[in-house]
Amino acid sequence: MDLDMAQVRAFVRAAEELHFGRAAGTLGLSQQALSKRIARLESLLGTALFQRGGGAVGLTEAGRRFLGPARQALDSAESAIAAAVGPDRPLRLDVWGHLYAPMRTLAQVAEHAGELTPGHGRDLPSVTAALLRGDIDAAFGRVHPPLHAGLAHRLVRLEPVDAVLGADHPLASEPALRPDQLGGSVLWAPGALDRLDFLHRFAHRFGIPTTATTLNLGLAHFLAEVVDDPRRFSLLPADVPLPDVPGLRSVPLVDPTPLYAWSLLWRTGSGHPGLNTLTTAFAAQAGRNRWLEYDPARDWLPEPPGNPTAGKPGRVLPAVTRL
């Protein structure tokens, strides 16, 4: 009897989640495709692995016996692949949050980060699925809960955020703005707000009742839409290079200054040597450029770090954060 590792992986993930929909999402599959893989495995084994009924999913006795060896089989398969590929392969690194230009931060550490192979992730869920499948080794972007238990991350940069608005906006001539001064404006977002965690939390925290969304067709197009309406504004990390859009203004936010948190994300237990090289390069760059300074009396983070130094002004945050 030859086991199909894709079917075994589907079983293990479903057994861990006890929810076919969630398990399918972490593997980047439809629920129907995951169910078919498990059904084929059960047919091959000649026994049911799951109890189904009433909307609940549970393991049968055979499923409970099969789970431990199935995990070991997956570990052995991954070890065999790693042995065949060799320890010298480039680190496969993906990014998300493309409108906020994650590559400009990576460019500052690339010289000391070892050999990297970039990917083309679209958002945190798609990158999470790629990490859990083993398609990539690490990813870079903004991490927010809930995060899968099989992943870990390291905070590497806290970047101040500016308001971007058109020259005809009533606040365009201000040298700086408090976030709550934008309460009468329209927060313009490049996609559904429930998928844009940072903008969603900003609007909730600072009382921005009016939001509107558009398609993400690139930064220049997005900012041209902001400028088109004097009621609109949006947010961008302060170091994002702005395209040449006539009438565009960028105004610093203060009291508090919102911080956009960039993190390195990887699968727990990943043994790729390039991961240590990359995290070391990030730590060195963060130290040189004070990337991890956070003062809760001056700054705002959607998820304030839970650590002993978080409440002490001017202190540098520890680099490792785990969700």
CSV table of C-alpha atoms in Angstrom, one decimal:
chain,number,residue,atom,x,y,z
A,1,MET,CA,0.0,0.0,0.0
A,2,ASP,CA,1.5,3.4,-1.1
A,3,LEU,CA,0.4,6.5,0.8
A,4,ASP,CA,-0.1,9.7,-1.1
A,5,MET,CA,1.5,12.5,1.0
A,6,ALA,CA,-1.0,15.1,-0.2
A,7,GLN,CA,-3.8,12.9,1.2
A,8,VAL,CA,-1.9,12.3,4.5
A,9,ARG,CA,-1.2,16.1,4.8
A,10,ALA,CA,-4.9,16.8,4.3
A,11,PHE,CA,-5.8,14.3,7.0
A,12,VAL,CA,-3.3,15.7,9.5
A,13,ARG,CA,-4.4,19.3,9.0
A,14,ALA,CA,-8.1,18.3,9.3
A,15,ALA,CA,-7.3,16.3,12.4
A,16,GLU,CA,-5.5,19.3,14.0
A,17,GLU,CA,-8.2,21.8,13.1
A,18,LEU,CA,-11.3,19.5,13.4
A,19,HIS,CA,-12.9,21.7,10.8
A,20,PHE,CA,-12.6,20.9,7.1
A,21,GLY,CA,-13.1,24.6,6.0
A,22,ARG,CA,-10.3,25.9,8.2
A,23,ALA,CA,-8.0,23.0,7.3
A,24,ALA,CA,-8.6,23.6,3.6
A,25,GLY,CA,-7.8,27.3,4.0
A,26,THR,CA,-4.4,26.6,5.6
A,27,LEU,CA,-3.5,24.3,2.7
A,28,GLY,CA,-4.7,26.7,0.0
A,29,LEU,CA,-7.4,24.2,-1.1
A,30,SER,CA,-11.1,24.3,-1.5
A,31,GLN,CA,-13.1,22.4,1.1
A,32,GLN,CA,-14.3,20.1,-1.6
A,33,ALA,CA,-10.7,19.2,-2.7
A,34,LEU,CA,-9.7,18.5,0.9
A,35,SER,CA,-12.7,16.3,1.4
A,36,LYS,CA,-11.9,14.3,-1.7
A,37,ARG,CA,-8.3,13.7,-0.6
A,38,ILE,CA,-9.5,12.5,2.8
A,39,ALA,CA,-12.1,10.3,1.2
A,40,ARG,CA,-9.5,8.7,-1.1
A,41,LEU,CA,-7.2,8.0,1.8
A,42,GLU,CA,-10.1,6.4,3.8
A,43,SER,CA,-10.9,4.3,0.7
A,44,LEU,CA,-7.3,3.2,0.4
A,45,LEU,CA,-7.1,2.3,4.1
A,46,GLY,CA,-10.5,0.7,4.0
A,47,THR,CA,-11.7,2.5,7.2
A,48,ALA,CA,-13.2,5.8,8.2
A,49,LEU,CA,-10.8,8.3,9.8
A,50,PHE,CA,-13.4,10.9,10.7
A,51,GLN,CA,-16.8,10.9,12.3
A,52,ARG,CA,-19.1,13.3,10.5
A,53,GLY,CA,-22.5,14.5,11.4
A,54,GLY,CA,-24.5,17.4,12.8
A,55,GLY,CA,-21.9,19.9,11.6
A,56,ALA,CA,-19.3,18.4,13.9
A,57,VAL,CA,-16.1,16.6,12.9
A,58,GLY,CA,-14.2,14.1,15.2
A,59,LEU,CA,-11.7,11.4,14.8
A,60,THR,CA,-12.7,7.7,14.8
A,61,GLU,CA,-10.6,5.3,16.8
A,62,ALA,CA,-8.7,4.4,13.6
A,63,GLY,CA,-8.2,8.1,12.9
A,64,ARG,CA,-6.7,8.6,16.4
A,65,ARG,CA,-4.3,5.6,15.9
A,66,PHE,CA,-3.3,6.9,12.4
A,67,LEU,CA,-2.6,10.5,13.4
A,68,GLY,CA,0.7,10.0,15.2
A,69,PRO,CA,2.4,7.9,12.5
A,70,ALA,CA,0.9,10.1,9.8
A,71,ARG,CA,2.7,13.1,11.4
A,72,GLN,CA,5.9,11.1,11.5
A,73,ALA,CA,5.5,10.2,7.8
A,74,LEU,CA,5.1,13.8,6.8
A,75,ASP,CA,8.2,14.8,8.9
A,76,SER,CA,10.2,12.0,7.2
A,77,ALA,CA,9.0,13.2,3.8
A,78,GLU,CA,10.0,16.8,4.5
A,79,SER,CA,13.4,15.6,5.8
A,80,ALA,CA,13.9,13.5,2.6
A,81,ILE,CA,13.1,16.5,0.4
A,82,ALA,CA,15.4,18.8,2.4
A,83,ALA,CA,18.2,16.2,2.1
A,84,ALA,CA,17.7,16.0,-1.7
A,85,VAL,CA,17.6,19.7,-2.2
A,86,GLY,CA,20.6,20.3,0.1
A,87,PRO,CA,21.4,22.9,2.8
A,88,ASP,CA,22.8,25.4,0.3
A,89,ARG,CA,19.7,26.3,-1.5
A,90,PRO,CA,18.5,29.9,-1.4
A,91,LEU,CA,16.0,30.9,1.3
A,92,ARG,CA,12.6,31.2,-0.4
A,93,LEU,CA,11.1,34.4,0.9
A,94,ASP,CA,7.7,35.8,0.1
A,95,VAL,CA,6.2,39.2,0.9
A,96,TRP,CA,2.7,40.7,1.3
A,97,GLY,CA,1.3,44.3,1.8
A,98,HIS,CA,2.7,45.3,-1.6
A,99,LEU,CA,1.0,48.8,-1.6
A,100,TYR,CA,3.3,49.6,1.4
A,101,ALA,CA,6.4,48.5,-0.6
A,102,PRO,CA,7.9,45.8,1.6
A,103,MET,CA,10.8,45.3,-0.8
A,104,ARG,CA,12.3,48.7,0.2
A,105,THR,CA,12.9,47.4,3.7
A,106,LEU,CA,14.3,44.1,2.5
A,107,ALA,CA,16.6,46.0,0.2
A,108,GLN,CA,18.3,47.5,3.2
A,109,VAL,CA,19.3,44.1,4.6
A,110,ALA,CA,19.7,42.1,1.3
A,111,GLU,CA,23.5,42.6,1.1
A,112,HIS,CA,24.0,40.7,4.4
A,113,ALA,CA,21.0,38.3,4.2
A,114,GLY,CA,22.5,35.5,2.1
A,115,GLU,CA,21.0,34.2,-1.1
A,116,LEU,CA,17.2,34.8,-1.3
A,117,THR,CA,14.6,33.7,-3.8
A,118,PRO,CA,11.7,36.1,-3.8
A,119,GLY,CA,8.1,35.0,-4.1
A,120,HIS,CA,4.9,36.9,-5.0
A,121,GLY,CA,2.4,36.5,-2.2
A,122,ARG,CA,-0.8,38.6,-2.2
A,123,ASP,CA,-1.9,38.8,1.4
A,124,LEU,CA,-1.2,37.2,4.8
A,125,PRO,CA,-3.7,34.3,4.4
A,126,SER,CA,-2.1,33.2,1.1
A,127,VAL,CA,1.4,33.5,2.5
A,128,THR,CA,0.4,31.6,5.6
A,129,ALA,CA,-0.9,28.8,3.4
A,130,ALA,CA,2.4,28.7,1.4
A,131,LEU,CA,4.4,28.5,4.6
A,132,LEU,CA,2.4,25.7,6.0
A,133,ARG,CA,2.6,23.8,2.7
A,134,GLY,CA,6.4,24.2,2.7
A,135,ASP,CA,6.3,26.1,-0.6
A,136,ILE,CA,8.4,29.0,1.0
A,137,ASP,CA,10.7,29.2,4.0
A,138,ALA,CA,9.9,32.7,5.3
A,139,ALA,CA,7.8,35.7,4.6
A,140,PHE,CA,7.9,39.4,5.4
A,141,GLY,CA,5.0,41.9,6.0
A,142,ARG,CA,2.6,43.0,8.8
A,143,VAL,CA,1.5,40.1,11.1
A,144,HIS,CA,-1.7,40.3,13.0
A,145,PRO,CA,-3.8,37.8,14.9
A,146,PRO,CA,-5.2,35.2,14.6
A,147,LEU,CA,-2.1,33.5,13.4
A,148,HIS,CA,-1.8,29.7,12.9
A,149,ALA,CA,-0.2,27.9,15.8
A,150,GLY,CA,2.4,26.4,13.4
A,151,LEU,CA,3.9,29.7,12.7
A,152,ALA,CA,6.2,32.1,14.6
A,153,HIS,CA,7.3,35.7,13.8
A,154,ARG,CA,9.9,38.3,14.7
A,155,LEU,CA,9.2,42.0,14.8
A,156,VAL,CA,11.9,43.7,12.7
A,157,ARG,CA,10.7,47.3,12.1
A,158,LEU,CA,8.2,49.8,13.5
A,159,GLU,CA,7.6,52.5,10.9
A,160,PRO,CA,5.8,55.8,11.5
A,161,VAL,CA,2.7,56.4,9.4
A,162,ASP,CA,1.8,59.6,7.5
A,163,ALA,CA,-1.6,60.8,6.3
A,164,VAL,CA,-1.8,61.2,2.5
A,165,LEU,CA,-4.4,63.6,1.1
A,166,GLY,CA,-5.0,66.0,-1.7
A,167,ALA,CA,-4.0,69.7,-1.8
A,168,ASP,CA,-7.7,70.6,-1.6
A,169,HIS,CA,-8.3,68.7,1.6
A,170,PRO,CA,-9.2,71.2,4.4
A,171,LEU,CA,-6.2,69.9,6.5
A,172,ALA,CA,-3.6,69.7,3.7
A,173,SER,CA,-1.7,72.8,4.8
A,174,GLU,CA,-1.2,71.6,8.4
A,175,PRO,CA,2.5,70.7,9.3
A,176,ALA,CA,1.3,67.7,11.3
A,177,LEU,CA,-2.0,66.2,12.3
A,178,ARG,CA,-3.4,64.2,15.2
A,179,PRO,CA,-5.2,61.1,14.0
A,180,ASP,CA,-8.5,62.2,15.6
A,181,GLN,CA,-8.5,65.4,13.5
A,182,LEU,CA,-9.3,63.1,10.5
A,183,GLY,CA,-12.7,62.1,12.0
A,184,GLY,CA,-14.6,64.2,9.5
A,185,SER,CA,-12.7,62.8,6.5
A,186,VAL,CA,-13.2,59.7,4.4
A,187,LEU,CA,-10.6,56.9,4.9
A,188,TRP,CA,-9.9,55.6,1.4
A,189,ALA,CA,-8.8,52.0,1.4
A,190,PRO,CA,-7.3,49.8,-1.4
A,191,GLY,CA,-9.7,46.9,-0.7
A,192,ALA,CA,-12.3,45.7,1.7
A,193,LEU,CA,-11.6,47.1,5.1
A,194,ASP,CA,-12.1,43.8,6.9
A,195,ARG,CA,-9.1,42.4,5.0
A,196,LEU,CA,-6.9,45.5,5.8
A,197,ASP,CA,-6.3,45.0,9.5
A,198,PHE,CA,-4.2,48.1,10.1
A,199,LEU,CA,-6.6,50.6,8.4
A,200,HIS,CA,-9.6,48.9,10.1
A,201,ARG,CA,-8.1,49.2,13.6
A,202,PHE,CA,-7.0,52.8,12.9
A,203,ALA,CA,-10.5,53.8,11.9
A,204,HIS,CA,-12.0,52.1,15.0
A,205,ARG,CA,-9.4,53.6,17.4
A,206,PHE,CA,-9.5,57.2,16.2
A,207,GLY,CA,-13.2,57.5,15.4
A,208,ILE,CA,-13.2,57.6,11.6
A,209,PRO,CA,-16.8,56.7,10.9
A,210,THR,CA,-16.7,57.1,7.1
A,211,THR,CA,-14.6,54.7,5.0
A,212,ALA,CA,-14.7,53.8,1.3
A,213,THR,CA,-12.9,51.2,-0.7
A,214,THR,CA,-11.5,50.8,-4.2
A,215,LEU,CA,-9.6,48.3,-6.3
A,216,ASN,CA,-5.8,48.0,-5.7
A,217,LEU,CA,-4.5,48.9,-9.1
A,218,GLY,CA,-1.1,50.1,-7.8
A,219,LEU,CA,0.1,53.0,-5.6
A,220,ALA,CA,0.0,55.8,-8.2
A,221,HIS,CA,-3.6,55.0,-9.2
A,222,PHE,CA,-4.7,54.7,-5.6
A,223,LEU,CA,-3.2,58.0,-4.6
A,224,ALA,CA,-4.6,59.7,-7.7
A,225,GLU,CA,-8.1,58.6,-6.4
A,226,VAL,CA,-7.3,60.1,-3.0
A,227,VAL,CA,-6.4,63.4,-4.6
A,228,ASP,CA,-9.6,63.4,-6.7
A,229,ASP,CA,-11.8,64.0,-3.7
A,230,PRO,CA,-11.0,66.7,-1.1
A,231,ARG,CA,-12.7,64.6,1.6
A,232,ARG,CA,-10.5,61.6,1.2
A,233,PHE,CA,-7.3,60.5,3.0
A,234,SER,CA,-5.3,57.4,3.5
A,235,LEU,CA,-2.3,56.1,5.4
A,236,LEU,CA,1.2,55.1,4.2
A,237,PRO,CA,4.4,54.3,6.1
A,238,ALA,CA,6.5,57.4,6.1
A,239,ASP,CA,9.4,56.0,4.1
A,240,VAL,CA,7.3,54.8,1.1
A,241,PRO,CA,8.5,56.6,-2.0
A,242,LEU,CA,5.5,58.6,-3.3
A,243,PRO,CA,4.8,58.6,-7.0
A,244,ASP,CA,4.5,61.9,-8.9
A,245,VAL,CA,0.8,62.6,-8.4
A,246,PRO,CA,-0.2,66.3,-8.8
A,247,GLY,CA,-1.7,67.8,-5.7
A,248,LEU,CA,-0.6,65.0,-3.4
A,249,ARG,CA,0.4,65.9,0.2
A,250,SER,CA,1.9,63.8,2.9
A,251,VAL,CA,1.4,65.0,6.5
A,252,PRO,CA,3.0,63.4,9.6
A,253,LEU,CA,0.7,62.1,12.3
A,254,VAL,CA,1.5,62.9,15.9
A,255,ASP,CA,0.0,62.6,19.4
A,256,PRO,CA,0.1,59.6,18.9
A,257,THR,CA,2.1,58.5,15.9
A,258,PRO,CA,0.7,55.3,14.4
A,259,LEU,CA,3.4,52.7,13.8
A,260,TYR,CA,3.3,50.1,11.1
A,261,ALA,CA,4.9,46.9,12.4
A,262,TRP,CA,6.9,44.8,9.9
A,263,SER,CA,7.7,41.2,10.8
A,264,LEU,CA,9.5,38.2,9.5
A,265,LEU,CA,7.3,35.1,9.6
A,266,TRP,CA,8.3,31.4,9.3
A,267,ARG,CA,7.0,27.9,10.0
A,268,THR,CA,7.8,26.7,13.5
A,269,GLY,CA,10.7,24.2,13.5
A,270,SER,CA,12.1,25.5,10.1
A,271,GLY,CA,15.8,24.5,9.9
A,272,HIS,CA,16.9,26.5,6.9
A,273,PRO,CA,20.3,28.1,7.8
A,274,GLY,CA,19.4,31.2,5.8
A,275,LEU,CA,16.7,32.1,8.3
A,276,ASN,CA,19.3,32.8,11.0
A,277,THR,CA,21.3,34.8,8.5
A,278,LEU,CA,18.3,36.9,7.6
A,279,THR,CA,17.2,37.6,11.2
A,280,THR,CA,20.7,38.6,12.1
A,281,ALA,CA,20.8,41.0,9.2
A,282,PHE,CA,17.5,42.5,10.3
A,283,ALA,CA,18.6,42.9,13.9
A,284,ALA,CA,21.8,44.7,12.9
A,285,GLN,CA,19.9,47.1,10.6
A,286,ALA,CA,17.3,47.7,13.3
A,287,GLY,CA,20.0,48.6,15.8
A,288,ARG,CA,21.7,51.0,13.4
A,289,ASN,CA,18.5,52.7,12.4
A,290,ARG,CA,16.5,52.5,15.7
A,291,TRP,CA,13.8,50.6,13.9
A,292,LEU,CA,12.3,49.1,17.1
A,293,GLU,CA,11.9,52.1,19.3
A,294,TYR,CA,8.4,52.4,20.8
A,295,ASP,CA,7.1,54.9,23.3
A,296,PRO,CA,3.4,54.2,24.4
A,297,ALA,CA,3.0,57.8,25.5
A,298,ARG,CA,3.9,59.0,22.0
A,299,ASP,CA,3.1,56.1,19.6
A,300,TRP,CA,0.2,53.9,18.7
A,301,LEU,CA,0.3,50.2,17.7
A,302,PRO,CA,-2.9,48.1,17.0
A,303,GLU,CA,-1.4,45.3,19.2
A,304,PRO,CA,0.9,46.8,21.8
A,305,PRO,CA,3.7,44.3,22.5
A,306,GLY,CA,3.3,42.4,25.8
A,307,ASN,CA,6.8,42.7,27.2
A,308,PRO,CA,8.5,44.4,30.2
A,309,THR,CA,9.9,47.3,28.2
A,310,ALA,CA,6.8,48.2,26.3
A,311,GLY,CA,5.7,50.8,28.8
A,312,LYS,CA,9.1,52.5,29.2
A,313,PRO,CA,9.6,55.5,26.9
A,314,GLY,CA,12.4,55.4,24.5
A,315,ARG,CA,13.1,51.7,25.1
A,316,VAL,CA,13.8,49.4,22.2
A,317,LEU,CA,11.4,46.5,21.9
A,318,PRO,CA,12.8,42.9,22.1
A,319,ALA,CA,12.9,41.5,18.5
A,320,VAL,CA,11.1,38.2,19.1
A,321,THR,CA,7.3,38.3,19.2
A,322,ARG,CA,5.2,35.1,19.2
A,323,LEU,CA,1.5,34.7,18.5
